[in-house]
XYZ file of C-alpha atoms in Angstrom:
680
model
C 44.529 -0.609 -7.692
C 41.342 -1.587 -9.388
C 37.605 -0.373 -7.932
C 36.508 -3.342 -9.567
C 38.662 -6.740 -9.970
C 38.483 -8.246 -13.554
C 35.090 -10.293 -14.400
C 34.837 -11.254 -17.892
C 34.863 -7.918 -19.828
C 34.191 -6.332 -16.355
C 37.051 -3.650 -15.510
C 37.421 -0.287 -13.813
C 40.044 2.130 -14.444
C 41.628 4.600 -12.305
C 42.186 8.241 -13.503
C 45.550 9.820 -12.958
C 46.594 7.481 -10.751
C 44.047 7.459 -7.995
C 43.530 4.595 -5.980
C 40.046 3.980 -6.142
C 39.723 1.287 -3.452
C 42.301 1.641 -0.779
C 43.192 -1.194 1.478
C 41.649 0.059 4.462
C 37.916 0.280 2.764
C 35.450 -2.309 3.211
C 33.367 -3.937 0.887
C 29.713 -4.010 1.625
C 27.700 -5.078 -1.090
C 29.024 -7.095 -3.844
C 26.700 -9.380 -6.390
C 27.206 -10.754 -9.665
C 23.559 -11.620 -9.469
C 25.157 -15.787 -9.452
C 22.804 -16.434 -6.633
C 19.612 -15.712 -8.263
C 17.480 -18.138 -10.643
C 17.565 -17.468 -14.328
C 14.266 -16.091 -15.117
C 11.802 -13.606 -14.196
C 12.638 -11.036 -11.389
C 9.803 -9.173 -11.232
C 6.660 -10.010 -10.343
C 3.322 -10.126 -12.186
C 0.985 -10.367 -9.570
C -0.241 -6.820 -10.271
C -3.303 -5.446 -8.383
C -3.565 -8.530 -6.152
C -0.538 -6.845 -4.082
C -3.352 -4.367 -3.059
C -4.053 -6.226 -0.008
C -2.375 -9.558 -0.466
C 0.770 -10.141 0.998
C 2.435 -12.269 -2.291
C 5.732 -13.718 -2.095
C 6.112 -13.076 -5.970
C 6.585 -9.630 -4.735
C 8.754 -10.003 -1.858
C 12.650 -9.242 -1.804
C 15.298 -12.165 -3.400
C 18.794 -12.078 -3.063
C 19.940 -8.463 -1.932
C 17.455 -6.473 -4.464
C 13.704 -5.305 -3.751
C 11.415 -4.251 -6.762
C 10.909 -1.199 -5.675
C 8.441 0.180 -8.782
C 6.410 -0.937 -10.518
C 2.885 0.378 -12.487
C 0.111 -0.635 -14.338
C 0.457 -1.491 -17.882
C 2.096 -3.903 -20.837
C 5.481 -4.980 -19.719
C 5.677 -3.502 -15.932
C 4.945 -7.066 -14.179
C 8.174 -8.314 -16.606
C 10.087 -5.563 -16.593
C 13.651 -7.230 -14.376
C 14.921 -10.703 -15.300
C 17.826 -12.641 -14.445
C 19.453 -13.650 -17.329
C 22.928 -16.100 -18.047
C 25.570 -14.038 -20.971
C 27.231 -16.444 -23.063
C 30.060 -16.923 -20.960
C 27.679 -18.268 -18.388
C 27.752 -15.463 -15.988
C 24.232 -14.263 -14.469
C 23.237 -10.448 -15.072
C 20.031 -8.552 -14.100
C 18.557 -7.161 -17.421
C 15.861 -4.592 -17.699
C 13.295 -5.254 -20.594
C 10.670 -2.757 -20.356
C 10.650 0.481 -22.641
C 9.670 2.889 -20.364
C 8.451 5.887 -23.235
C 5.090 7.427 -21.190
C 5.212 7.369 -17.555
C 8.121 9.457 -16.110
C 6.960 10.119 -12.352
C 8.071 6.408 -12.119
C 10.870 4.300 -13.136
C 11.373 0.234 -12.772
C 13.596 0.278 -10.200
C 15.438 -2.282 -8.011
C 16.912 -1.214 -4.512
C 19.414 -2.731 -2.688
C 21.368 -1.511 1.127
C 20.496 -0.107 3.999
C 18.984 3.517 4.431
C 21.234 4.234 6.991
C 23.979 4.128 4.349
C 26.183 8.072 4.507
C 29.249 7.755 2.279
C 30.080 5.076 0.065
C 31.274 4.162 -3.529
C 28.817 2.135 -5.462
C 29.931 1.170 -9.242
C 28.236 -0.698 -12.078
C 28.537 -1.814 -15.610
C 25.670 -2.143 -17.601
C 24.575 -2.227 -21.603
C 22.203 -0.334 -23.646
C 21.741 -2.738 -26.737
C 19.751 -0.190 -28.383
C 19.849 3.052 -26.909
C 16.905 4.951 -27.046
C 17.865 7.595 -24.741
C 16.060 6.530 -22.360
C 16.926 7.051 -19.098
C 19.606 4.591 -17.175
C 22.429 4.384 -14.324
C 22.471 4.266 -10.494
C 20.704 5.618 -7.789
C 22.293 6.732 -4.611
C 21.321 8.226 -1.161
C 17.519 6.353 -1.859
C 15.330 7.652 0.785
C 12.165 5.894 -0.820
C 11.448 5.478 -4.706
C 10.303 8.891 -4.563
C 12.908 10.527 -2.810
C 16.637 10.294 -4.384
C 19.508 11.170 -6.489
C 20.040 9.570 -10.303
C 23.383 9.462 -11.540
C 23.210 8.065 -15.022
C 22.384 8.424 -19.220
C 19.718 10.054 -20.771
C 18.944 11.538 -24.334
C 22.984 11.741 -24.901
C 24.046 12.870 -21.885
C 25.412 12.124 -18.412
C 23.606 13.466 -15.309
C 23.298 14.025 -11.837
C 19.626 14.633 -11.095
C 17.796 14.886 -7.429
C 14.321 13.840 -7.540
C 11.772 14.680 -4.938
C 7.826 13.636 -5.548
C 6.263 15.705 -7.626
C 5.551 19.131 -8.586
C 2.140 18.861 -10.190
C -0.084 15.722 -11.121
C 2.324 12.694 -12.591
C 5.269 15.679 -13.286
C 8.194 14.874 -11.119
C 10.080 17.138 -9.287
C 13.622 16.767 -10.802
C 16.351 19.058 -10.405
C 19.441 18.627 -12.553
C 22.741 19.028 -10.393
C 25.284 18.336 -13.192
C 25.181 17.455 -17.152
C 27.734 16.722 -19.569
C 27.083 15.956 -23.145
C 28.074 11.870 -23.845
C 28.117 9.632 -26.978
C 27.462 5.781 -26.545
C 27.967 3.735 -28.755
C 24.865 1.149 -29.103
C 26.130 -2.123 -27.095
C 29.168 -0.659 -25.503
C 29.283 -1.372 -21.955
C 28.878 1.849 -19.666
C 31.304 1.926 -16.585
C 29.711 3.760 -14.080
C 31.227 4.458 -10.331
C 29.529 6.919 -7.982
C 31.221 8.603 -4.772
C 28.804 10.201 -2.126
C 30.173 11.791 0.431
C 28.670 14.476 2.562
C 27.093 16.419 0.370
C 29.577 15.952 -2.468
C 28.296 13.561 -5.696
C 31.202 12.281 -7.605
C 30.770 10.667 -11.013
C 32.875 8.627 -13.401
C 31.643 7.455 -16.362
C 33.313 5.246 -18.715
C 36.714 6.051 -17.017
C 36.852 9.891 -18.373
C 33.224 11.504 -18.162
C 33.625 12.965 -14.590
C 30.613 14.853 -12.725
C 30.512 16.629 -9.686
C 27.672 17.903 -7.348
C 26.943 19.391 -4.135
C 23.573 18.957 -2.529
C 22.595 17.971 0.951
C 18.972 17.488 0.552
C 20.015 13.132 0.944
C 22.493 12.592 3.571
C 21.900 9.107 3.666
C 20.330 6.548 1.653
C 20.209 2.941 -0.192
C 21.067 2.100 -3.907
C 19.172 1.507 -6.743
C 19.330 0.557 -10.273
C 17.248 2.156 -12.862
C 16.415 2.072 -16.723
C 13.766 3.253 -18.123
C 15.098 1.801 -21.848
C 16.269 -2.014 -22.089
C 19.301 -2.670 -20.552
C 21.860 -5.299 -19.293
C 23.352 -4.573 -15.482
C 26.723 -6.937 -14.985
C 27.325 -6.730 -11.487
C 27.302 -4.293 -8.457
C 29.628 -3.096 -5.412
C 29.581 -0.676 -2.857
C 32.370 0.389 -0.733
C 33.046 2.121 2.692
C 35.713 3.851 4.223
C 36.691 1.852 7.596
C 35.790 5.511 8.839
C 32.367 5.261 7.701
C 31.332 1.627 8.072
C 32.290 1.580 11.706
C 29.769 4.815 11.609
C 26.757 2.985 9.832
C 27.069 -0.282 11.993
C 26.746 1.955 15.539
C 23.881 3.833 13.811
C 22.453 0.229 12.932
C 23.153 -1.184 16.237
C 21.237 1.930 17.888
C 17.754 1.303 15.812
C 17.890 -2.421 16.174
C 18.590 -2.672 19.721
C 15.423 -0.024 20.464
C 12.934 -2.185 18.451
C 14.373 -5.438 20.510
C 13.170 -3.386 23.447
C 10.366 -1.977 22.115
C 9.598 -5.455 20.904
C 10.396 -6.697 24.379
C 8.602 -4.249 26.424
C 4.987 -5.446 24.168
C 2.763 -8.082 24.542
C 4.327 -10.725 22.235
C 0.947 -12.776 20.376
C 0.154 -15.701 21.329
C -2.170 -18.237 18.683
C -5.406 -17.984 19.913
C -7.303 -19.898 17.175
C -6.894 -22.090 13.837
C -9.807 -22.734 11.563
C -9.775 -24.857 8.298
C -11.666 -23.294 5.070
C -10.253 -25.749 2.725
C -12.619 -25.377 -0.457
C -14.630 -22.705 0.655
C -11.836 -20.032 1.470
C -10.807 -16.943 0.218
C -8.082 -13.954 -0.108
C -9.407 -10.786 1.656
C -12.807 -10.986 1.389
C -13.839 -11.931 4.309
C -16.798 -9.824 6.772
C -17.122 -10.123 10.684
C -20.320 -9.950 12.892
C -23.127 -11.656 15.077
C -24.847 -14.161 12.214
C -26.411 -16.414 14.858
C -27.306 -14.251 17.807
C -25.488 -15.915 20.624
C -23.382 -12.850 21.145
C -19.709 -13.959 19.381
C -18.395 -13.215 16.290
C -18.490 -14.723 12.695
C -17.176 -14.730 9.583
C -18.512 -14.315 6.463
C -16.807 -15.744 3.094
C -17.497 -14.311 0.251
C -15.974 -16.722 -3.383
C -15.917 -14.621 -6.659
C -16.409 -15.050 -9.793
C -14.842 -12.630 -12.494
C -17.372 -12.312 -15.638
C -14.823 -10.289 -18.174
C -12.643 -7.855 -18.133
C -11.983 -5.496 -17.122
C -12.006 -7.684 -14.087
C -12.495 -5.292 -11.097
C -15.579 -4.193 -13.185
C -17.307 -7.568 -13.389
C -16.981 -9.283 -10.453
C -19.646 -11.001 -8.225
C -20.482 -13.355 -5.353
C -20.384 -16.860 -6.551
C -20.664 -18.264 -3.089
C -20.883 -17.129 0.698
C -19.974 -19.522 3.403
C -21.136 -18.351 7.262
C -18.456 -19.939 9.611
C -18.579 -19.792 13.585
C -15.588 -19.170 15.694
C -14.971 -22.947 16.680
C -14.856 -23.332 13.030
C -18.583 -24.951 12.107
C -19.954 -24.418 8.794
C -23.808 -22.390 9.843
C -24.542 -21.673 6.276
C -23.884 -21.184 2.852
C -25.302 -20.190 -0.585
C -23.858 -20.650 -3.988
C -21.320 -23.524 -4.993
C -18.215 -23.753 -3.500
C -15.263 -23.478 -5.671
C -11.352 -23.559 -4.563
C -10.488 -21.452 -7.870
C -12.537 -18.861 -7.058
C -10.347 -16.976 -4.255
C -8.650 -13.794 -5.088
C -10.187 -10.949 -6.367
C -8.434 -7.332 -6.902
C -11.575 -5.266 -6.219
C -14.993 -5.147 -3.929
C -17.913 -7.091 -4.233
C -20.955 -6.094 -2.758
C -21.541 -8.246 0.927
C -22.067 -6.861 4.131
C -23.805 -8.351 7.806
C -25.790 -5.484 9.382
C -29.223 -5.340 11.747
C -30.849 -4.426 8.553
C -34.340 -3.844 10.024
C -33.230 -2.597 13.971
C -34.943 -5.536 15.153
C -31.258 -6.387 17.324
C -30.197 -9.427 14.744
C -28.476 -9.212 12.151
C -28.779 -10.215 8.367
C -26.713 -10.984 5.510
C -27.258 -8.237 2.118
C -25.188 -9.665 -1.047
C -25.652 -8.942 -4.044
C -25.810 -12.085 -6.667
C -27.133 -13.035 -10.001
C -28.207 -9.301 -10.961
C -30.186 -9.358 -7.464
C -29.826 -7.092 -3.918
C -30.593 -9.565 -1.176
C -31.657 -9.244 2.377
C -30.848 -12.878 3.816
C -31.303 -14.129 7.287
C -28.032 -13.975 9.291
C -28.794 -17.097 11.278
C -29.729 -19.541 8.355
C -28.717 -17.464 4.927
C -32.502 -18.315 3.660
C -33.458 -15.185 1.723
C -36.134 -12.385 2.843
C -36.095 -10.067 0.735
C -34.901 -9.221 -2.646
C -35.077 -7.108 -6.092
C -33.025 -6.673 -9.207
C -30.010 -4.435 -8.814
C -30.350 -1.216 -10.791
C -29.884 -0.780 -14.249
C -26.373 -0.566 -15.756
C -25.716 2.877 -17.136
C -22.565 4.005 -19.514
C -19.854 3.098 -19.573
C -20.430 -0.526 -18.001
C -22.932 -1.768 -20.723
C -21.790 -5.810 -20.356
C -25.132 -6.589 -18.508
C -28.093 -4.812 -17.939
C -27.766 -4.676 -14.457
C -24.983 -3.903 -12.565
C -23.328 -6.886 -10.763
C -22.804 -4.070 -7.429
C -19.323 -3.552 -6.557
C -19.929 -2.348 -3.161
C -22.768 -2.095 -0.368
C -22.596 0.635 2.347
C -25.040 1.791 4.757
C -25.860 5.111 6.154
C -28.922 6.868 7.869
C -30.124 9.759 5.660
C -33.353 9.407 7.211
C -32.405 10.106 10.655
C -33.722 7.158 12.157
C -30.437 6.778 14.715
C -29.749 3.454 13.400
C -28.194 3.004 9.180
C -31.182 1.672 7.531
C -30.552 3.108 3.995
C -28.418 1.128 1.651
C -25.849 2.516 -0.825
C -24.822 0.884 -3.846
C -22.308 1.518 -6.641
C -20.757 0.474 -9.942
C -17.322 0.557 -10.185
C -16.633 4.228 -10.576
C -19.212 6.292 -12.143
C -23.030 5.514 -10.469
C -24.584 4.920 -7.449
C -27.958 4.475 -5.982
C -29.596 4.801 -2.569
C -32.428 2.453 -1.029
C -34.518 2.693 2.094
C -35.366 -0.164 4.116
C -37.781 -1.919 1.829
C -35.372 -1.953 -1.094
C -37.629 0.979 -2.398
C -35.291 3.537 -4.758
C -34.471 7.083 -2.977
C -32.275 8.651 -5.064
C -28.928 8.045 -7.607
C -26.008 10.073 -8.374
C -23.624 10.317 -10.931
C -20.036 11.239 -10.196
C -16.507 9.871 -10.207
C -17.351 7.474 -6.901
C -14.025 6.604 -5.981
C -14.174 3.077 -3.951
C -16.050 3.686 -1.286
C -17.800 5.995 0.240
C -18.001 7.734 3.755
C -20.631 8.288 5.358
C -20.838 11.255 8.152
C -23.526 13.974 9.739
C -20.710 16.807 8.975
C -24.152 19.590 9.637
C -24.905 17.634 13.294
C -28.854 17.109 12.240
C -29.211 13.503 12.959
C -29.344 12.753 9.265
C -25.777 11.944 7.150
C -24.602 13.276 4.222
C -22.709 11.283 1.658
C -19.198 11.717 1.128
C -18.468 9.931 -2.378
C -15.627 10.537 -4.369
C -14.698 14.020 -5.085
C -18.655 14.883 -4.197
C -20.560 15.745 -1.011
C -24.173 14.641 -1.352
C -27.082 16.104 1.161
C -29.376 13.138 2.504
C -32.096 14.068 0.089
C -29.678 13.339 -2.878
C -29.239 17.134 -3.734
C -25.336 17.433 -4.846
C -23.868 20.127 -2.780
C -20.431 20.156 -3.895
C -17.879 18.633 -5.996
C -14.118 18.385 -7.246
C -14.398 16.111 -10.212
C -12.862 18.750 -12.304
C -10.226 20.135 -10.522
C -8.763 16.540 -9.546
C -7.942 14.371 -12.131
C -7.779 10.790 -10.546
C -10.424 8.494 -8.277
C -10.268 8.389 -4.596
C -9.189 5.377 -3.187
C -10.336 6.141 0.287
C -11.952 9.265 2.155
C -12.162 9.802 5.541
C -13.521 12.616 8.279
C -10.787 13.770 10.374
C -11.166 15.341 13.622
C -9.555 18.617 15.292
C -8.227 18.628 18.741
C -9.373 22.380 19.124
C -13.074 22.113 18.781
C -13.150 25.238 17.316
C -12.003 23.892 14.137
C -14.068 21.733 11.379
C -12.982 18.412 10.785
C -11.284 17.951 7.396
C -11.586 15.534 5.054
C -8.591 13.456 3.725
C -8.600 11.633 0.461
C -5.702 8.849 -0.756
C -6.558 10.386 -3.997
C -4.675 7.651 -6.438
C -1.542 9.732 -8.711
C -3.619 12.724 -6.930
C -1.803 12.436 -3.913
C -3.105 13.375 -0.934
C -6.012 15.713 -0.732
C -7.305 17.362 2.467
C -10.381 19.652 2.010
C -12.853 21.617 4.530
C -16.106 20.048 4.946
C -17.215 22.853 2.164
C -15.460 21.180 -0.244
C -12.518 23.710 -0.647
C -9.294 22.303 -0.855
C -6.872 23.186 2.402
C -3.821 21.017 1.559
C -3.249 18.963 -1.561
C 0.626 17.024 -1.734
C 1.415 15.331 -4.370
C 3.389 12.262 -3.222
C 2.872 9.767 -5.823
C -0.404 7.533 -5.910
C -1.852 7.345 -2.172
C -3.881 4.125 -1.661
C -4.725 4.423 1.921
C -5.166 6.168 5.423
C -6.084 5.590 8.368
C -6.410 7.901 11.118
C -5.989 7.161 14.897
C -3.999 7.905 17.675
C -0.443 6.818 17.278
C 1.143 9.731 18.954
C -0.168 10.570 22.468
C 2.589 13.406 22.758
C 0.593 14.893 19.585
C -2.531 16.414 19.977
C -5.166 14.982 18.011
C -5.115 12.134 15.972
C -2.670 11.197 13.842
C -2.297 10.253 9.792
C -0.999 7.283 8.195
C -1.061 6.840 4.707
C 0.611 4.416 2.273
C 1.346 4.479 -1.377
C 0.835 2.004 -3.851
C 0.683 1.748 -8.186
C 4.424 3.610 -9.169
C 5.645 3.571 -5.792
C 4.407 0.816 -3.389
C 5.594 0.623 0.233
C 6.089 4.646 0.395
C 4.583 5.780 3.577
C 4.431 8.841 5.668
C 3.253 9.687 8.828
C 1.558 13.174 9.321
C -0.609 15.134 12.328
C -4.006 15.717 12.498
C -3.536 19.114 9.868
C -2.104 16.655 7.471
C 1.402 18.094 7.788
C 3.996 14.838 7.705
C 6.634 14.399 10.120
C 7.695 11.226 9.044
C 8.142 9.512 5.467
C 9.672 6.223 4.775
C 9.181 3.382 2.895
C 8.201 -0.220 3.883
C 9.185 -2.955 2.170
C 5.423 -4.072 2.848
C 3.053 -5.827 -0.125
C -0.675 -4.507 0.231
C -1.575 -1.661 0.744
C -3.349 -1.669 3.935
C -2.508 -0.006 6.997
C -4.753 -1.064 9.922
C -5.086 0.565 13.300
C -4.463 -2.357 16.057
C -4.985 -1.477 19.701
C -2.481 -4.075 21.004
C -1.696 -2.725 24.649
C -5.308 -1.373 25.319
C -3.225 1.781 26.934
C -2.710 5.208 24.727
C -1.004 4.943 21.202
C -2.442 2.424 18.534
C 0.087 0.781 16.334
C -0.601 -0.299 12.676
C -0.490 -3.267 10.649
C 1.629 -3.500 7.463
C 1.057 -7.337 6.908
C 1.600 -10.319 8.479
C 5.310 -11.799 7.331
C 7.453 -12.954 10.024
C 10.557 -11.010 8.051
C 8.528 -8.067 6.300
C 5.595 -7.708 8.239
C 4.264 -6.076 11.845
C 3.245 -3.852 13.856
C 4.320 -0.289 13.722
C 4.564 3.062 16.190
C 3.646 6.301 15.498
C 7.323 6.797 14.652
C 7.367 4.072 12.367
C 9.318 1.364 14.555
C 8.326 -2.261 14.235
C 7.047 -2.796 17.722
C 5.831 -5.981 17.261
C 6.689 -8.882 14.950
C 4.660 -12.026 13.341
C 5.775 -15.218 15.274
C 7.590 -17.260 12.250
C 5.616 -20.629 13.286
C 4.320 -21.242 9.933
C 1.247 -19.463 9.814
C -0.899 -17.776 6.849
C 0.420 -14.571 5.744
C -1.786 -13.383 2.755
C -4.243 -11.434 4.317
C -5.394 -10.014 7.804
C -7.723 -8.449 9.456
C -8.183 -6.840 12.889
C -10.633 -6.503 15.674
C -11.696 -7.281 19.268
C -12.780 -11.102 18.678
C -12.123 -11.924 22.919
C -14.124 -8.696 24.220
C -11.445 -7.688 26.206
C -11.002 -4.421 23.911
C -8.275 -5.208 23.163
C -7.694 -6.393 19.494
C -6.920 -10.006 17.696
C -5.105 -10.293 14.702
C -6.665 -12.536 11.915
C -4.505 -13.971 9.326
C -5.542 -16.297 6.392
C -5.531 -18.007 2.877
C -7.787 -19.574 1.109
C -6.885 -22.726 2.702
C -7.311 -21.689 7.112
C -7.091 -19.036 9.349
C -5.237 -18.360 12.137
C -6.404 -15.625 15.267
C -3.868 -13.625 17.421
C -4.042 -12.543 20.328
C -1.864 -11.087 23.183
C 0.383 -13.140 25.211
C -0.068 -11.828 28.418
C -3.619 -10.640 30.197
C -4.770 -7.327 29.423
C -7.740 -7.544 31.760
C -4.895 -6.915 34.214
C -4.981 -2.816 33.610
C -6.752 0.045 32.454
C -8.266 -0.531 28.472
C -9.178 2.206 26.342
C -11.347 0.761 23.487
C -11.360 2.904 20.455
C -14.610 3.922 18.097
C -14.019 2.287 14.927
C -15.734 2.307 11.313
C -18.982 0.186 11.802
C -17.432 -3.492 10.734
C -21.242 -3.199 8.737
C -19.353 -0.999 6.440
C -16.135 -3.203 5.706
C -14.513 -3.157 2.060
C -10.923 -3.203 0.905
C -10.566 0.061 0.016
C -12.241 1.758 3.229
C -10.668 4.165 4.911
C -10.094 3.341 8.696
C -10.817 5.789 11.483
C -10.442 4.914 15.376
C -11.361 7.724 17.711
C -10.518 8.437 21.362
C -12.681 5.710 23.064
C -13.753 4.726 26.460
C-alpha cells in the first residue's frame, strides 16, 4: 500500500512489500499547500518584530516561519509557488552559505506528537551541497532531529543548541553517501517510534538511528539551499493518535481551568491617537501633577541607514487617561510611527521639586521641559559624535537613563549614549561630568552594588564606578553586544546578587558583581529578560528569557542561579516578556503579546493562564503598569490609531494585595531588562 497517494509525480514506494500506511493508521497532517495563496510566505518585517506583534509574521495555515535572521534574503526565504500543472508548492529561495547556527525552517504540528511517520517530496533545482530535508521531534527551533541531504550524503543529525559562539552542537547519528541529480525528485520519509528513527530516501536508501534525547515534537521543513517541497503528510497509528489526544486534552483542560481561576480582562479605557500615535514608543508618568498617570507619545524620524543609528524624535504628544491632549512639541506625522530601536525621551522629576519634567533629545539638543506644558526650561547641545557614527557632528541620542552617582538620594544624573560605542554623563544642570567608551549594548542598568549610596553603572559588559572609572570589562571576552542586563538578587543573603545578560548571539551570561563569569549558556540570540517571582514554590526570584534573531520565540524559565527548568517555544512576535501582577497574590505572570490567539499571560510553568478577549483590540504593542492605584497591573495595548487599557474583571481590593518593586518608569526602554522584586 502506498504511503502517499499519487499526486502528479509524487509517489511513495514500498520496500520489500512493507505496508507503510496500514488501514488503522490515521493521517494527522496532509498539506499540499493548496489553501495558501501564491506569493511570499515569509515576512520581510525584520527587526520590527523585536517588540511588535505583526500578523505578517504570524502562522499561516499549518505552518510557522520557525527561524529568520538578519541579512539579505531571509525575509523572502519561503514562498508559495504555482507549478506548471497548477498545483501549489512551497519553495525555499535563500542560499544560506555562511550562517550555520540557524537555518530557514517552517514548523507544523504539536510538541506533544510522539510516534509518527512523516513524508515529503522535494527537488533541488541545482544542488549546492547545502542542507535540505525534514525535521522531526522538533522541541524548539534549537533542539530537534534533522533528516535529509547535505554535501552528497544522507544524514540523521541531532541539534541541541551550540557548543560556543555561533557553533552549533550537532551530533551525527547516521550517514550514508548519496548521489542526487539536480532537479530530480527526492522522496523522503521518516518514522519515529520511541527512541528509534528510520529513514527511507528515494525508495532505497535506508538509515537507522537510536537516540532518546527528544521523545516528542513537531515537524519542520528545512533548507539551506533553494528547494521546492511539493507536499507533506504525517501519519500515526491509532494507538499513538489516542495517546496524543489524551495528552493534548489534559494540557488544554489544565489551561482552561487556570484561566477560569484567574480574573478575566475587562476593558477600562479606550483612547484615540489617530494622527499622532506610534508603535512601541510610549512613556508613562504624571505630567500635570494631578496624581494620575499620563502618556507621552514619541513619533520618530529616521534620517539614514543604518536607521537604528540615526533616528530621533520628531514629535512629542502628551495625553491624559481621558484622551485629552495636554501639549504637543513638533509636528505630528502619521507616517512616522514605527522604529526598530530606542530614541531618547523620559518622564522624570529631574530637579527634585516633586513635579515631573520631560527630558528628551531633538534637533541635536538635550532638552528639559516642563511636564505640564512642554515648555523648554533648559537645553544644551548633544555630545559631539565619535567614530564610527560620524554622519552628523553631534549625536542624535540613542537613549536616556537616570542614576544617582553623587549620593544625593535621587536619580539626578543623566546618561546619554550613541548606538553602540560611547556614553556621556551629565549633572542636574546639564554640565558634562564624565564619559565612557565601551561596547555599550542597548540600555544601561544603574545599581548601587557596594551599598555606599551611589550608583555604579553596568553598561554593556563593563562596570563603571560613580567617579567614571572603569572597574572591569569583558569587551574582549564576549563577542556580541548586550541586548539587556539586570541584577538578580539571591534568596540567601550571604550570596551577592548576580548580573544577568541577554547577550545576543552570545546567549545567556551570568556574572558576579566582580565581573567574573559564573555561567555561560550558548542558547542562541538571547534578546530580553525579566526577573520576578513567577514560582512562589521556588526560593528567590525566577528568570524568563526569550530569544529573537535566528531562533525567535525560544523561551527559557530559570531559577535564581540561571539554571533552566523549562524550555519551550512561543509563537511570539515581539521579544518582550513583561511581568504582570494580575491577581495581587504571590506568583506573577508574564505577558508575551496581546493577540487573542497567539498571545496572553503565562505563569512560571509556561502555561497560558489569562487570554485576551477577541474584541477587536489593537495588538501591535503592549505595556504593563498599575494605572488604577489598586496595586494590580493594567495592560495597555495600542497601535498608531488607538490605545486600549485592560484591568481585572473582578475587584482586587477585596483581597490582600502584593505590590512588587519594579524598574522606575523614568528609565524606560524597548531594551530594558525588567526587574519585579518582592513588595508589600
